[in-house]
mmCIF file of C-alpha atoms in Angstrom:
data_model
loop_
_atom_site.group_PDB
_atom_site.id
_atom_site.type_symbol
_atom_site.label_atom_id
_atom_site.label_comp_id
_atom_site.label_asym_id
_atom_site.label_seq_id
_atom_site.Cartn_x
_atom_site.Cartn_y
_atom_site.Cartn_z
ATOM 1 C CA MET A 851 4.186 5.097 -6.982
ATOM 2 C CA TRP A 852 0.720 4.649 -5.477
ATOM 3 C CA PHE A 853 0.228 2.803 -2.185
ATOM 4 C CA LYS A 854 -2.526 0.174 -2.135
ATOM 5 C CA ASN A 855 -2.934 -0.372 1.616
ATOM 6 C CA LEU A 856 -2.071 1.779 4.616
ATOM 7 C CA GLN A 857 -0.900 0.596 8.012
ATOM 8 C CA VAL A 858 -0.701 3.867 9.930
ATOM 9 C CA TYR A 859 1.576 4.694 12.870
ATOM 10 C CA ARG A 860 2.639 7.792 14.767
ATOM 11 C CA LEU A 861 6.037 9.409 15.287
ATOM 12 C CA PRO A 862 6.554 12.121 17.926
ATOM 13 C CA ALA A 863 6.922 15.725 16.822
ATOM 14 C CA ASN A 864 10.284 15.912 18.588
ATOM 15 C CA TRP A 865 11.780 12.895 16.791
ATOM 16 C CA ASP A 866 15.379 13.910 16.217
ATOM 17 C CA MET A 867 15.925 12.609 12.700
ATOM 18 C CA SER A 868 16.910 14.121 9.372
ATOM 19 C CA ALA A 869 16.959 12.563 5.928
ATOM 20 C CA GLU A 870 20.769 12.629 5.996
ATOM 21 C CA ARG A 871 21.008 10.861 9.359
ATOM 22 C CA LEU A 872 18.390 8.340 8.318
ATOM 23 C CA GLU A 873 20.354 7.644 5.132
ATOM 24 C CA GLU A 874 23.512 6.999 7.150
ATOM 25 C CA GLN A 875 21.778 4.570 9.482
ATOM 26 C CA LEU A 876 19.976 2.644 6.729
ATOM 27 C CA ALA A 877 23.276 2.286 4.875
ATOM 28 C CA LYS A 878 24.546 0.121 7.735
ATOM 29 C CA LYS A 879 22.040 -2.604 6.860
ATOM 30 C CA PRO A 880 21.720 -2.681 3.053
ATOM 31 C CA PHE A 881 20.050 -5.500 1.198
ATOM 32 C CA HIS A 882 22.218 -8.467 0.187
ATOM 33 C CA PRO A 883 21.049 -11.577 -1.674
ATOM 34 C CA CYS A 884 20.758 -14.801 0.294
ATOM 35 C CA GLY A 885 24.012 -16.567 1.014
ATOM 36 C CA SER A 886 24.308 -20.231 0.098
ATOM 37 C CA GLN A 887 23.045 -21.298 3.537
ATOM 38 C CA ASP A 888 20.530 -18.493 4.139
ATOM 39 C CA MET A 889 16.813 -19.157 3.891
ATOM 40 C CA GLU A 890 16.009 -15.453 3.937
ATOM 41 C CA SER A 891 17.721 -12.111 3.602
ATOM 42 C CA ARG A 892 16.411 -8.595 4.106
ATOM 43 C CA GLY A 893 17.849 -5.104 3.985
ATOM 44 C CA TRP A 894 17.374 -1.588 2.680
ATOM 45 C CA LEU A 895 17.082 -0.814 -1.026
ATOM 46 C CA SER A 896 16.896 2.414 -2.974
ATOM 47 C CA PRO A 897 13.217 3.151 -3.718
ATOM 48 C CA LEU A 898 14.188 4.575 -7.107
ATOM 49 C CA GLY A 899 16.863 2.026 -7.974
ATOM 50 C CA ASN A 900 19.805 4.374 -7.534
ATOM 51 C CA GLU A 901 22.203 4.698 -4.588
ATOM 52 C CA VAL A 902 19.891 6.801 -2.386
ATOM 53 C CA LEU A 903 18.116 4.862 0.377
ATOM 54 C CA VAL A 904 15.936 7.749 1.606
ATOM 55 C CA HIS A 905 14.062 9.159 -1.367
ATOM 56 C CA ALA A 906 12.962 12.670 -0.363
ATOM 57 C CA VAL A 907 10.397 14.745 -2.263
ATOM 58 C CA GLY A 908 8.978 17.930 -0.795
ATOM 59 C CA GLY A 909 10.133 17.045 2.708
ATOM 60 C CA GLN A 910 8.501 13.601 2.548
ATOM 61 C CA TRP A 911 10.611 10.434 2.788
ATOM 62 C CA LEU A 912 10.165 7.092 1.061
ATOM 63 C CA LEU A 913 11.926 3.923 2.248
ATOM 64 C CA CYS A 914 12.133 0.508 0.604
ATOM 65 C CA LEU A 915 12.843 -2.776 2.386
ATOM 66 C CA GLY A 916 13.949 -5.671 0.189
ATOM 67 C CA PHE A 917 13.409 -9.360 0.930
ATOM 68 C CA GLU A 918 14.768 -12.510 -0.655
ATOM 69 C CA HIS A 919 13.445 -15.918 0.351
ATOM 70 C CA ARG A 920 14.575 -19.363 -0.742
ATOM 71 C CA LEU A 921 11.827 -21.634 -2.031
ATOM 72 C CA LEU A 922 12.563 -24.992 -0.434
ATOM 73 C CA PRO A 923 9.273 -26.750 0.378
ATOM 74 C CA SER A 924 9.345 -29.043 3.391
ATOM 75 C CA SER A 925 7.734 -31.746 1.241
ATOM 76 C CA VAL A 926 10.817 -31.769 -1.027
ATOM 77 C CA VAL A 927 13.141 -32.095 1.953
ATOM 78 C CA LYS A 928 10.998 -34.862 3.443
ATOM 79 C CA GLN A 929 10.875 -36.834 0.207
ATOM 80 C CA GLU A 930 14.649 -36.708 -0.266
ATOM 81 C CA ALA A 931 15.288 -37.530 3.394
ATOM 82 C CA ASP A 932 12.848 -40.460 3.329
ATOM 83 C CA GLU A 933 14.556 -41.942 0.267
ATOM 84 C CA ARG A 934 17.953 -41.692 1.910
ATOM 85 C CA ALA A 935 16.571 -43.133 5.142
ATOM 86 C CA GLU A 936 15.301 -46.199 3.274
ATOM 87 C CA GLU A 937 18.708 -46.731 1.663
ATOM 88 C CA LEU A 938 20.466 -46.424 5.009
ATOM 89 C CA ALA A 939 17.975 -48.808 6.625
ATOM 90 C CA GLU A 940 18.709 -51.430 3.974
ATOM 91 C CA GLN A 941 22.456 -51.016 4.458
ATOM 92 C CA GLN A 942 22.269 -51.106 8.254
ATOM 93 C CA GLY A 943 19.523 -53.659 8.587
ATOM 94 C CA PHE A 944 17.388 -51.454 10.846
ATOM 95 C CA LYS A 945 15.387 -48.239 10.574
ATOM 96 C CA LEU A 946 16.802 -44.909 11.635
ATOM 97 C CA GLY A 947 15.732 -43.540 14.989
ATOM 98 C CA ARG A 948 13.956 -40.245 15.497
ATOM 99 C CA LYS A 949 17.169 -38.373 16.267
ATOM 100 C CA GLN A 950 18.913 -39.802 13.194
ATOM 101 C CA LEU A 951 15.968 -38.861 10.971
ATOM 102 C CA LYS A 952 16.063 -35.304 12.293
ATOM 103 C CA GLU A 953 19.791 -35.043 11.617
ATOM 104 C CA LEU A 954 19.286 -36.477 8.129
ATOM 105 C CA ARG A 955 16.597 -33.904 7.304
ATOM 106 C CA GLU A 956 18.889 -31.112 8.497
ATOM 107 C CA GLN A 957 21.684 -32.468 6.309
ATOM 108 C CA VAL A 958 19.378 -32.665 3.280
ATOM 109 C CA THR A 959 18.200 -29.104 3.911
ATOM 110 C CA GLN A 960 21.766 -27.810 3.973
ATOM 111 C CA GLU A 961 22.598 -29.657 0.744
ATOM 112 C CA LEU A 962 19.510 -28.516 -1.164
ATOM 113 C CA MET A 963 19.477 -24.920 0.020
ATOM 114 C CA PRO A 964 22.156 -23.537 -2.349
ATOM 115 C CA ARG A 965 20.223 -24.979 -5.313
ATOM 116 C CA ALA A 966 16.810 -23.654 -4.266
ATOM 117 C CA PHE A 967 15.172 -20.895 -6.283
ATOM 118 C CA THR A 968 14.752 -17.511 -4.636
ATOM 119 C CA ARG A 969 11.903 -15.029 -4.666
ATOM 120 C CA ARG A 970 12.292 -11.300 -4.065
ATOM 121 C CA ARG A 971 9.800 -8.699 -2.935
ATOM 122 C CA ARG A 972 9.826 -5.094 -1.783
ATOM 123 C CA MET A 973 7.907 -3.185 0.860
ATOM 124 C CA PHE A 974 7.589 0.590 0.984
ATOM 125 C CA ALA A 975 7.105 2.991 3.871
ATOM 126 C CA TRP A 976 6.364 6.703 3.810
ATOM 127 C CA ILE A 977 7.558 8.979 6.600
ATOM 128 C CA ASP A 978 6.067 12.434 7.068
ATOM 129 C CA PRO A 979 8.542 13.919 9.577
ATOM 130 C CA ILE A 980 6.607 17.183 9.867
ATOM 131 C CA ASN A 981 3.204 15.783 10.805
ATOM 132 C CA GLY A 982 4.522 12.648 12.495
ATOM 133 C CA TRP A 983 3.156 9.899 10.246
ATOM 134 C CA LEU A 984 4.763 6.598 9.360
ATOM 135 C CA VAL A 985 2.704 4.646 6.828
ATOM 136 C CA VAL A 986 3.556 1.166 5.565
ATOM 137 C CA ASP A 987 2.133 -0.113 2.282
ATOM 138 C CA ALA A 988 1.134 -3.551 3.577
ATOM 139 C CA ALA A 989 -2.086 -5.547 3.488
ATOM 140 C CA SER A 990 -1.967 -6.444 7.197
ATOM 141 C CA GLN A 991 -0.417 -5.319 10.443
ATOM 142 C CA SER A 992 1.538 -8.567 10.673
ATOM 143 C CA LYS A 993 3.172 -7.893 7.311
ATOM 144 C CA ALA A 994 3.900 -4.289 8.260
ATOM 145 C CA GLU A 995 5.677 -5.596 11.344
ATOM 146 C CA ASP A 996 8.506 -6.797 9.065
ATOM 147 C CA MET A 997 9.184 -3.164 8.181
ATOM 148 C CA LEU A 998 8.871 -1.961 11.781
ATOM 149 C CA GLU A 999 11.141 -4.701 13.085
ATOM 150 C CA GLN A 1000 13.819 -3.824 10.548
ATOM 151 C CA LEU A 1001 13.574 -0.141 11.462
ATOM 152 C CA ARG A 1002 13.980 -1.008 15.147
ATOM 153 C CA HIS A 1003 17.091 -3.041 14.360
ATOM 154 C CA THR A 1004 18.503 -0.308 12.129
ATOM 155 C CA LEU A 1005 17.844 2.998 13.866
ATOM 156 C CA ASP A 1006 19.428 4.304 17.034
ATOM 157 C CA SER A 1007 16.057 5.677 18.125
ATOM 158 C CA PHE A 1008 12.657 4.698 16.805
ATOM 159 C CA PRO A 1009 9.880 6.013 19.116
ATOM 160 C CA LEU A 1010 6.898 4.647 17.210
ATOM 161 C CA THR A 1011 3.365 4.456 18.622
ATOM 162 C CA LEU A 1012 0.070 3.105 17.357
ATOM 163 C CA LEU A 1013 -2.535 5.514 16.068
ATOM 164 C CA ARG A 1014 -5.303 5.557 18.700
ATOM 165 C CA THR A 1015 -8.605 7.381 18.320
ATOM 166 C CA GLU A 1016 -11.418 8.287 20.704
ATOM 167 C CA LEU A 1017 -13.918 6.157 18.772
ATOM 168 C CA SER A 1018 -13.157 2.672 17.583
ATOM 169 C CA PRO A 1019 -13.617 2.225 13.830
ATOM 170 C CA THR A 1020 -16.269 -0.415 14.532
ATOM 171 C CA SER A 1021 -18.472 1.848 16.648
ATOM 172 C CA ALA A 1022 -18.024 4.804 14.301
ATOM 173 C CA MET A 1023 -18.875 2.758 11.209
ATOM 174 C CA ALA A 1024 -21.951 1.373 12.983
ATOM 175 C CA ASP A 1025 -23.136 4.916 13.739
ATOM 176 C CA TRP A 1026 -22.613 5.999 10.135
ATOM 177 C CA LEU A 1027 -24.537 3.035 8.751
ATOM 178 C CA ALA A 1028 -27.346 3.285 11.303
ATOM 179 C CA GLY A 1029 -27.779 6.983 10.621
ATOM 180 C CA GLY A 1030 -27.304 6.658 6.885
ATOM 181 C CA GLU A 1031 -24.856 9.532 6.916
ATOM 182 C CA ALA A 1032 -21.082 9.643 6.534
ATOM 183 C CA PRO A 1033 -18.866 12.103 8.424
ATOM 184 C CA ASP A 1034 -17.996 15.451 6.843
ATOM 185 C CA GLY A 1035 -15.959 15.092 3.679
ATOM 186 C CA PHE A 1036 -16.781 11.394 3.217
ATOM 187 C CA THR A 1037 -19.399 9.396 1.357
ATOM 188 C CA ILE A 1038 -20.426 5.817 2.089
ATOM 189 C CA ASP A 1039 -19.889 3.523 -0.883
ATOM 190 C CA GLN A 1040 -21.462 0.129 -1.587
ATOM 191 C CA ASP A 1041 -19.164 -2.423 0.074
ATOM 192 C CA CYS A 1042 -19.411 -3.507 3.681
ATOM 193 C CA GLU A 1043 -18.843 -6.450 6.000
ATOM 194 C CA LEU A 1044 -20.933 -7.007 9.130
ATOM 195 C CA ARG A 1045 -19.892 -9.639 11.647
ATOM 196 C CA SER A 1046 -21.644 -11.029 14.686
ATOM 197 C CA VAL A 1047 -19.998 -10.750 18.088
ATOM 198 C CA ALA A 1048 -21.565 -14.088 19.036
ATOM 199 C CA GLU A 1049 -19.509 -17.237 19.174
ATOM 200 C CA ASP A 1050 -20.495 -18.316 15.665
ATOM 201 C CA LYS A 1051 -18.995 -15.107 14.162
ATOM 202 C CA ALA A 1052 -21.668 -15.075 11.462
ATOM 203 C CA ALA A 1053 -20.845 -12.535 8.760
ATOM 204 C CA VAL A 1054 -22.675 -10.735 5.976
ATOM 205 C CA ARG A 1055 -20.843 -9.090 3.108
ATOM 206 C CA TYR A 1056 -22.244 -6.530 0.727
ATOM 207 C CA ALA A 1057 -20.473 -5.843 -2.555
ATOM 208 C CA ARG A 1058 -21.672 -3.187 -5.001
ATOM 209 C CA HIS A 1059 -24.899 -3.001 -3.001
ATOM 210 C CA PRO A 1060 -26.658 0.091 -1.581
ATOM 211 C CA LEU A 1061 -26.187 0.238 2.185
ATOM 212 C CA GLU A 1062 -29.095 2.548 3.052
ATOM 213 C CA GLY A 1063 -31.699 -0.231 3.173
ATOM 214 C CA ASP A 1064 -33.497 -1.742 6.131
ATOM 215 C CA ASP A 1065 -31.618 -5.026 5.692
ATOM 216 C CA VAL A 1066 -28.354 -3.400 6.787
ATOM 217 C CA LYS A 1067 -30.043 -1.702 9.735
ATOM 218 C CA GLY A 1068 -31.639 -5.030 10.624
ATOM 219 C CA HIS A 1069 -28.252 -6.711 10.855
ATOM 220 C CA LEU A 1070 -27.003 -3.877 13.064
ATOM 221 C CA GLU A 1071 -30.031 -4.195 15.339
ATOM 222 C CA ALA A 1072 -29.434 -7.953 15.523
ATOM 223 C CA GLY A 1073 -25.997 -7.325 16.972
ATOM 224 C CA LYS A 1074 -23.735 -7.521 13.958
ATOM 225 C CA LEU A 1075 -20.992 -4.902 13.808
ATOM 226 C CA PRO A 1076 -19.186 -3.502 10.755
ATOM 227 C CA THR A 1077 -15.635 -4.722 10.288
ATOM 228 C CA ARG A 1078 -15.113 -3.148 6.849
ATOM 229 C CA LEU A 1079 -16.732 -0.213 5.129
ATOM 230 C CA ALA A 1080 -15.981 1.317 1.737
ATOM 231 C CA LEU A 1081 -15.745 5.111 1.747
ATOM 232 C CA THR A 1082 -14.743 7.934 -0.577
ATOM 233 C CA PHE A 1083 -13.008 11.056 0.689
ATOM 234 C CA ASP A 1084 -13.585 14.418 -0.984
ATOM 235 C CA ASP A 1085 -14.451 12.681 -4.280
ATOM 236 C CA ARG A 1086 -10.714 12.054 -4.670
ATOM 237 C CA ILE A 1087 -9.774 8.855 -2.812
ATOM 238 C CA SER A 1088 -11.749 5.633 -2.378
ATOM 239 C CA PHE A 1089 -10.779 3.086 0.260
ATOM 240 C CA VAL A 1090 -11.995 0.487 2.737
ATOM 241 C CA LEU A 1091 -11.747 1.255 6.449
ATOM 242 C CA THR A 1092 -11.345 -1.795 8.704
ATOM 243 C CA GLU A 1093 -12.044 -2.495 12.352
ATOM 244 C CA LYS A 1094 -8.278 -2.350 13.017
ATOM 245 C CA LEU A 1095 -8.002 1.191 11.623
ATOM 246 C CA GLU A 1096 -6.388 -0.104 8.455
ATOM 247 C CA ILE A 1097 -6.984 1.615 5.137
ATOM 248 C CA LYS A 1098 -7.255 -0.947 2.354
ATOM 249 C CA ARG A 1099 -8.033 -0.990 -1.361
ATOM 250 C CA LEU A 1100 -6.751 2.551 -1.623
ATOM 251 C CA ASP A 1101 -7.666 4.055 -4.991
ATOM 252 C CA PHE A 1102 -6.709 7.556 -6.071
ATOM 253 C CA LEU A 1103 -9.416 8.640 -8.487
ATOM 254 C CA ASP A 1104 -8.826 10.142 -11.920
ATOM 255 C CA ILE A 1105 -9.177 13.696 -10.631
ATOM 256 C CA VAL A 1106 -5.967 13.066 -8.675
ATOM 257 C CA ARG A 1107 -4.063 10.923 -11.168
ATOM 258 C CA ASP A 1108 -4.756 13.327 -14.016
ATOM 259 C CA GLN A 1109 -2.687 15.973 -12.241
ATOM 260 C CA VAL A 1110 0.487 14.199 -13.355
ATOM 261 C CA GLY A 1111 1.883 16.331 -16.153
ATOM 262 C CA GLU A 1112 2.320 14.906 -19.639
ATOM 263 C CA ALA A 1113 6.002 15.854 -19.593
ATOM 264 C CA ASP A 1114 6.547 13.798 -16.436
ATOM 265 C CA LYS A 1115 5.195 10.663 -18.101
ATOM 266 C CA ASP A 1116 8.159 10.546 -20.486
ATOM 267 C CA ASP A 1117 10.719 10.520 -17.665
ATOM 268 C CA ALA A 1118 10.617 7.588 -15.228
ATOM 269 C CA GLU A 1119 12.181 9.500 -12.335
ATOM 270 C CA ALA A 1120 10.024 12.579 -12.902
ATOM 271 C CA LEU A 1121 6.909 10.390 -13.045
ATOM 272 C CA PHE A 1122 7.912 8.587 -9.841
ATOM 273 C CA ASN A 1123 8.467 11.892 -8.042
ATOM 274 C CA ALA A 1124 5.251 13.434 -9.348
ATOM 275 C CA GLU A 1125 3.158 10.465 -8.253
ATOM 276 C CA PHE A 1126 4.842 10.335 -4.843
ATOM 277 C CA ALA A 1127 4.261 14.064 -4.348
ATOM 278 C CA LEU A 1128 0.613 13.755 -5.328
ATOM 279 C CA MET A 1129 0.053 10.670 -3.188
ATOM 280 C CA THR A 1130 1.591 12.121 -0.044
ATOM 281 C CA GLY A 1131 -0.188 15.411 -0.592
ATOM 282 C CA GLU A 1132 -3.552 13.669 -0.764
ATOM 283 C CA LEU A 1133 -2.803 11.408 2.207
ATOM 284 C CA ALA A 1134 -1.739 14.445 4.242
ATOM 285 C CA HIS A 1135 -5.404 15.483 4.025
ATOM 286 C CA LEU A 1136 -7.008 12.033 4.242
ATOM 287 C CA LEU A 1137 -5.307 10.792 7.419
ATOM 288 C CA PRO A 1138 -6.245 13.766 9.641
ATOM 289 C CA ALA A 1139 -9.789 13.623 8.241
ATOM 290 C CA VAL A 1140 -10.087 9.943 9.199
ATOM 291 C CA VAL A 1141 -8.823 10.756 12.691
ATOM 292 C CA VAL A 1142 -11.381 13.565 13.058
ATOM 293 C CA ALA A 1143 -14.154 11.243 11.832
ATOM 294 C CA LEU A 1144 -13.160 8.823 14.604
ATOM 295 C CA GLY A 1145 -13.426 11.462 17.303
ATOM 296 C CA GLY A 1146 -9.831 12.670 17.277
ATOM 297 C CA GLU A 1147 -6.697 11.141 18.739
ATOM 298 C CA LEU A 1148 -6.561 9.977 22.321
ATOM 299 C CA ALA A 1149 -4.677 12.132 24.800
ATOM 300 C CA GLY A 1150 -0.964 11.552 24.690
ATOM 301 C CA THR A 1151 -0.796 11.163 20.903
ATOM 302 C CA PRO A 1152 0.255 13.842 18.404
ATOM 303 C CA ALA A 1153 -3.262 15.119 17.716
ATOM 304 C CA GLU A 1154 -2.053 18.699 17.394
ATOM 305 C CA THR A 1155 -1.038 18.046 13.793
ATOM 306 C CA ASP A 1156 -4.638 17.551 12.662
ATOM 307 C CA ALA A 1157 -5.483 21.233 12.491
ATOM 308 C CA VAL A 1158 -2.225 22.006 10.729
ATOM 309 C CA SER A 1159 -2.707 19.318 8.078
ATOM 310 C CA ALA A 1160 -6.314 20.335 7.474
ATOM 311 C CA GLU A 1161 -5.126 23.770 6.381
ATOM 312 C CA LEU A 1162 -2.456 22.544 3.972
ATOM 313 C CA PRO A 1163 -2.910 23.470 0.320
ATOM 314 C CA ARG A 1164 -3.271 20.505 -1.972
ATOM 315 C CA LEU A 1165 -0.030 19.388 -3.474
ATOM 316 C CA GLN A 1166 0.499 19.872 -7.188
ATOM 317 C CA ALA A 1167 2.760 17.460 -9.017
ATOM 318 C CA ASP A 1168 5.065 20.211 -10.224
ATOM 319 C CA LYS A 1169 5.103 22.186 -6.957
ATOM 320 C CA PRO A 1170 5.797 19.886 -3.986
ATOM 321 C CA VAL A 1171 5.758 21.589 -0.601
ATOM 322 C CA ALA A 1172 7.289 20.465 2.648
ATOM 323 C CA GLN A 1173 4.060 20.087 4.612
ATOM 324 C CA ALA A 1174 2.395 17.600 2.346
ATOM 325 C CA ALA A 1175 3.597 14.839 2.213
ATOM 326 C CA THR A 1176 -1.891 -6.313 -1.204
ATOM 327 C CA ALA A 1177 -4.131 -10.259 -1.917
ATOM 328 C CA ASP A 1178 -5.019 -11.038 1.687
ATOM 329 C CA ASP A 1179 -8.325 -9.221 1.441
ATOM 330 C CA PRO A 1180 -11.778 -10.491 0.586
ATOM 331 C CA PRO A 1181 -13.447 -8.965 -2.500
ATOM 332 C CA PHE A 1182 -13.698 -5.613 -0.704
#
C-alpha cells in the first residue's frame, strides 16, 4: 500500500465526520458491476477486500473507489451500423437519412453493449481527519476529480478546498534552481522540466543530469520556468513537484520500507496495515514541509496544522499513532 502520485486537498478542522458515519454514508453507494445496458459503473469498495469501506489505521482513513467500464469502441459500432445500413439501402432502394443512421447506431450500441468486455480499476484516497488532509492517489487533477465527484454525491457534507500556498510552485522552484539550494529538509535531484512562457511553449527536460550548471541558469534567465522538479525529502522520500502543486513519482526509499517487520510480511492484512501506517506517517511530515517550502498556506486555509505535524514523532509500523497519518507522466 504505497501511493505513487498525490493530489492534495484540504478539509476543515471542524469537519464533523467520524469513521463510523463515513462508513454508513459510503455504504449507500457501494460498487456494483455494470448492468447489461450500462457503459460504466462506479461505487465504493473495501480497500482490504473485506466488508469494511473505511479502512482505519492509527486514526487515518483509507477509501477505495471502484470503476467498471465497458470496452465498446466506436469503430466497432460504426462498422456494424454501416453494414446494416447498406443492407437496408438495398432492400429499400435508397440510402438511410442522417436521422435513420443515428437511430441505427444507437440500436447497434444497445445490442452490442451486453456482449462487450469490461475493465475494472480502483482509486484510493487517504483522509487525515486530524490534520485536515485529503490525498488522492491519481496521476492528474482531472483523474482525481472522479474521486471528489463521487464523494460529493455520497456525503451529506463535503467541505473540500484546494491547497493554496503563498508562493506558487513555479516561482519557488525557479528560486531554488537559480540559487542552487533547496529549502530546509530537501535536496534537489537530477530531473527537471523548464518551459517557456512564450507562445511557442518551448521546453527543456533534464533527466539524470546535474542541475547546478550554467545551462540551467541560462534557461531561467532566458525566461523559461520550471514546471517539474525532482526532490528528496529528509533522505526518505523522493518525488517530483509540479507547477500545479502535484506530487508525482512518489518513492519511499529503503530506509522507510525496511521498517516493515519481517513478521508482517507473512500476513497480507498485517503487511497492508504496516505499509499504510508507514506511508501516512511519512506523508504527515512531507506535506507540511512542502507547504512551508512554498511560503506557508494562504490566509483562510488550515495552516495551523503545520506546526503540529512538524512535531509529530515518526510512525513505526508496529506502533501507529493517531496523529500520523500513474502513466500520464513524461519520463520524470
